[in-house]
Amino acid sequence: MNSDSDLQIAGDILEVPHLLQPEREHPSTVAEFVGLARAVAADRAQWEPLVRYDATTRWYHRLRTGPGYEVWLLSWVPGQGSGPHDHGRSSGVLTVLDGALTERTDRGTRVLSAGDQRVFAPGYAHDVVNDTLEPAVSLHVYHPGLTEMPMRPASRLHPAAASPAAPHCEARPAPVR
């Protein structure tokens, strides 16, 4: 008996079905969205044959939708980037599947390698770029589904007025010549 409490559970708690929460068909918590991203990432046969690389624009493909969420697959050739942006009212999970991506925020820069994940809340601003010489692939889960992607000035990552955007952050500065 635990001296800090007089509460005792007799028997196996798993034998009492009415005390267990029913298994959900779709994720609804941050941990479940992270788990969904990890499960999709682990199932390489599901996403790898779909990947395409496009030197003129970042390629993206919606893998799955569910009640209030979307799962997207994106490819990044060397030099491609999103431009500074946030995801409006959507939270998200970014998972690097292949290669490496550089994420820049107002707090600094970090390199995300295959298997790395970033979880972010609504309004989180960042710029994601493939700074390597090899292509990269990433998986993005948005909850609720992405409806806007306000762009930020390139000089800083601070809140900006919302503006509609095409799915998945396509914005690149023109090359300087």
Tab-separated table of C-alpha atoms in Angstrom:
chain	number	residue	atom	x	y	z
A	1	MET	CA	0.000	0.000	0.000
A	2	ASN	CA	1.240	3.472	-0.897
A	3	SER	CA	1.617	5.531	2.262
A	4	ASP	CA	0.754	8.755	0.386
A	5	SER	CA	-2.742	7.568	-0.506
A	6	ASP	CA	-5.335	5.161	0.740
A	7	LEU	CA	-6.609	4.554	-2.806
A	8	GLN	CA	-6.024	1.052	-4.112
A	9	ILE	CA	-6.979	-0.494	-7.429
A	10	ALA	CA	-7.860	-4.132	-7.182
A	11	GLY	CA	-7.322	-6.307	-10.234
A	12	ASP	CA	-6.333	-5.344	-13.755
A	13	ILE	CA	-7.607	-1.907	-14.785
A	14	LEU	CA	-7.566	-3.063	-18.422
A	15	GLU	CA	-10.203	-5.662	-17.550
A	16	VAL	CA	-12.731	-2.868	-16.927
A	17	PRO	CA	-13.691	-1.754	-20.467
A	18	HIS	CA	-16.030	1.019	-19.346
A	19	LEU	CA	-13.036	2.851	-17.817
A	20	LEU	CA	-11.025	2.824	-21.061
A	21	GLN	CA	-11.407	5.539	-23.657
A	22	PRO	CA	-12.535	4.219	-27.027
A	23	GLU	CA	-9.867	4.100	-29.710
A	24	ARG	CA	-10.247	7.074	-32.038
A	25	GLU	CA	-10.408	6.670	-35.778
A	26	HIS	CA	-8.743	10.076	-36.334
A	27	PRO	CA	-6.185	12.035	-34.299
A	28	SER	CA	-7.358	14.930	-32.163
A	29	THR	CA	-4.437	15.792	-29.839
A	30	VAL	CA	-0.949	17.101	-30.546
A	31	ALA	CA	0.526	13.769	-29.484
A	32	GLU	CA	-1.816	11.905	-31.852
A	33	PHE	CA	-0.895	14.196	-34.773
A	34	VAL	CA	2.801	13.598	-34.045
A	35	GLY	CA	2.051	9.875	-33.946
A	36	LEU	CA	0.224	10.087	-37.267
A	37	ALA	CA	3.213	11.858	-38.838
A	38	ARG	CA	5.584	9.206	-37.462
A	39	ALA	CA	3.376	6.378	-38.723
A	40	VAL	CA	3.179	7.846	-42.227
A	41	ALA	CA	6.934	8.539	-42.219
A	42	ALA	CA	7.637	4.928	-41.243
A	43	ASP	CA	5.499	3.616	-44.113
A	44	ARG	CA	7.939	4.540	-46.881
A	45	ALA	CA	6.077	2.353	-49.406
A	46	GLN	CA	3.060	4.650	-48.996
A	47	TRP	CA	4.766	7.942	-49.824
A	48	GLU	CA	8.058	7.293	-51.648
A	49	PRO	CA	6.529	6.273	-55.029
A	50	LEU	CA	4.512	9.529	-55.058
A	51	VAL	CA	7.455	11.918	-54.694
A	52	ARG	CA	8.283	14.125	-57.665
A	53	TYR	CA	10.994	16.782	-57.957
A	54	ASP	CA	10.440	20.016	-59.868
A	55	ALA	CA	13.254	22.503	-60.381
A	56	THR	CA	10.826	25.366	-61.109
A	57	THR	CA	8.491	25.088	-58.137
A	58	ARG	CA	8.180	23.116	-54.949
A	59	TRP	CA	6.122	19.981	-55.527
A	60	TYR	CA	3.406	18.966	-53.062
A	61	HIS	CA	0.764	16.252	-52.828
A	62	ARG	CA	-2.062	15.842	-50.323
A	63	LEU	CA	-1.730	12.322	-48.902
A	64	ARG	CA	-4.690	12.241	-46.572
A	65	THR	CA	-7.492	14.262	-45.046
A	66	GLY	CA	-9.579	13.640	-41.985
A	67	PRO	CA	-11.984	15.560	-39.825
A	68	GLY	CA	-10.199	18.879	-39.372
A	69	TYR	CA	-6.749	17.881	-40.617
A	70	GLU	CA	-4.650	17.374	-43.760
A	71	VAL	CA	-1.428	15.469	-44.446
A	72	TRP	CA	0.842	16.795	-47.208
A	73	LEU	CA	3.992	15.449	-48.845
A	74	LEU	CA	6.461	18.052	-50.185
A	75	SER	CA	9.719	17.807	-52.111
A	76	TRP	CA	12.524	20.346	-52.118
A	77	VAL	CA	15.344	20.475	-54.657
A	78	PRO	CA	18.521	22.297	-53.600
A	79	GLY	CA	17.858	26.001	-53.121
A	80	GLN	CA	14.066	25.785	-52.895
A	81	GLY	CA	12.433	27.462	-49.932
A	82	SER	CA	9.106	28.507	-48.537
A	83	GLY	CA	9.805	32.155	-47.799
A	84	PRO	CA	9.059	33.517	-44.322
A	85	HIS	CA	5.465	32.643	-43.379
A	86	ASP	CA	3.116	31.306	-40.754
A	87	HIS	CA	0.147	28.960	-41.076
A	88	GLY	CA	-2.686	31.224	-39.956
A	89	ARG	CA	-4.961	29.434	-37.503
A	90	SER	CA	-3.468	25.995	-38.210
A	91	SER	CA	-1.153	24.065	-35.915
A	92	GLY	CA	1.256	21.680	-37.542
A	93	VAL	CA	3.801	18.921	-37.448
A	94	LEU	CA	6.720	19.107	-39.894
A	95	THR	CA	8.659	15.859	-40.355
A	96	VAL	CA	11.730	15.549	-42.584
A	97	LEU	CA	11.535	12.237	-44.454
A	98	ASP	CA	14.660	12.435	-46.642
A	99	GLY	CA	17.558	14.854	-46.867
A	100	ALA	CA	17.854	17.949	-44.693
A	101	LEU	CA	16.032	21.262	-44.427
A	102	THR	CA	17.068	24.485	-42.721
A	103	GLU	CA	14.450	26.239	-40.604
A	104	ARG	CA	14.919	29.919	-39.790
A	105	THR	CA	12.862	31.617	-37.088
A	106	ASP	CA	13.153	34.800	-35.048
A	107	ARG	CA	14.943	32.605	-32.451
A	108	GLY	CA	17.633	31.310	-34.774
A	109	THR	CA	18.440	28.682	-37.378
A	110	ARG	CA	18.379	24.901	-37.100
A	111	VAL	CA	19.039	22.088	-39.540
A	112	LEU	CA	16.396	19.371	-39.588
A	113	SER	CA	17.574	15.973	-40.837
A	114	ALA	CA	15.605	12.882	-41.822
A	115	GLY	CA	13.481	11.813	-38.855
A	116	ASP	CA	13.476	15.237	-37.179
A	117	GLN	CA	10.104	16.764	-36.318
A	118	ARG	CA	8.904	20.271	-35.453
A	119	VAL	CA	5.537	20.858	-33.815
A	120	PHE	CA	4.137	24.376	-34.069
A	121	ALA	CA	1.140	26.356	-32.877
A	122	PRO	CA	-1.023	28.777	-34.866
A	123	GLY	CA	0.911	31.900	-35.819
A	124	TYR	CA	4.349	30.204	-35.600
A	125	ALA	CA	6.526	31.928	-38.204
A	126	HIS	CA	9.430	30.316	-40.020
A	127	ASP	CA	11.256	30.053	-43.325
A	128	VAL	CA	12.166	26.563	-44.525
A	129	VAL	CA	14.885	26.085	-47.164
A	130	ASN	CA	16.835	23.219	-48.691
A	131	ASP	CA	20.357	24.592	-48.231
A	132	THR	CA	22.020	21.326	-49.219
A	133	LEU	CA	23.174	19.913	-52.552
A	134	GLU	CA	20.740	16.966	-52.312
A	135	PRO	CA	16.932	16.916	-52.636
A	136	ALA	CA	14.768	16.657	-49.527
A	137	VAL	CA	11.273	15.371	-48.754
A	138	SER	CA	9.045	16.471	-45.889
A	139	LEU	CA	5.666	15.562	-44.444
A	140	HIS	CA	3.304	18.217	-43.053
A	141	VAL	CA	0.238	17.620	-40.896
A	142	TYR	CA	-2.022	20.666	-40.396
A	143	HIS	CA	-4.866	20.957	-37.893
A	144	PRO	CA	-7.205	22.410	-38.877
A	145	GLY	CA	-6.436	22.018	-42.577
A	146	LEU	CA	-4.352	24.851	-44.022
A	147	THR	CA	-6.578	27.686	-45.264
A	148	GLU	CA	-4.135	30.581	-45.208
A	149	MET	CA	-0.431	31.154	-45.152
A	150	PRO	CA	0.440	34.753	-44.323
A	151	MET	CA	3.822	35.677	-45.761
A	152	ARG	CA	6.289	37.695	-43.698
A	153	PRO	CA	8.860	40.272	-44.774
A	154	ALA	CA	12.128	38.565	-45.640
A	155	SER	CA	14.003	40.818	-43.207
A	156	ARG	CA	12.161	39.547	-40.133
A	157	LEU	CA	9.755	36.923	-38.860
A	158	HIS	CA	7.122	38.962	-37.037
A	159	PRO	CA	3.288	38.834	-37.266
A	160	ALA	CA	1.865	40.071	-40.552
A	161	ALA	CA	-1.660	40.503	-41.816
A	162	ALA	CA	-3.265	37.282	-43.023
A	163	SER	CA	-3.432	36.687	-46.745
A	164	PRO	CA	-4.761	33.758	-48.734
A	165	ALA	CA	-2.148	31.409	-50.140
A	166	ALA	CA	-1.875	28.339	-52.263
A	167	PRO	CA	-1.273	25.170	-50.285
A	168	HIS	CA	2.160	24.734	-48.910
A	169	CYS	CA	4.030	27.859	-48.650
A	170	GLU	CA	5.255	28.445	-52.183
A	171	ALA	CA	7.174	31.681	-52.109
A	172	ARG	CA	10.734	32.218	-53.179
A	173	PRO	CA	12.587	35.469	-53.613
A	174	ALA	CA	13.728	36.167	-57.143
A	175	PRO	CA	17.354	35.199	-57.728
A	176	VAL	CA	19.800	38.066	-57.421
A	177	ARG	CA	22.000	38.381	-60.481
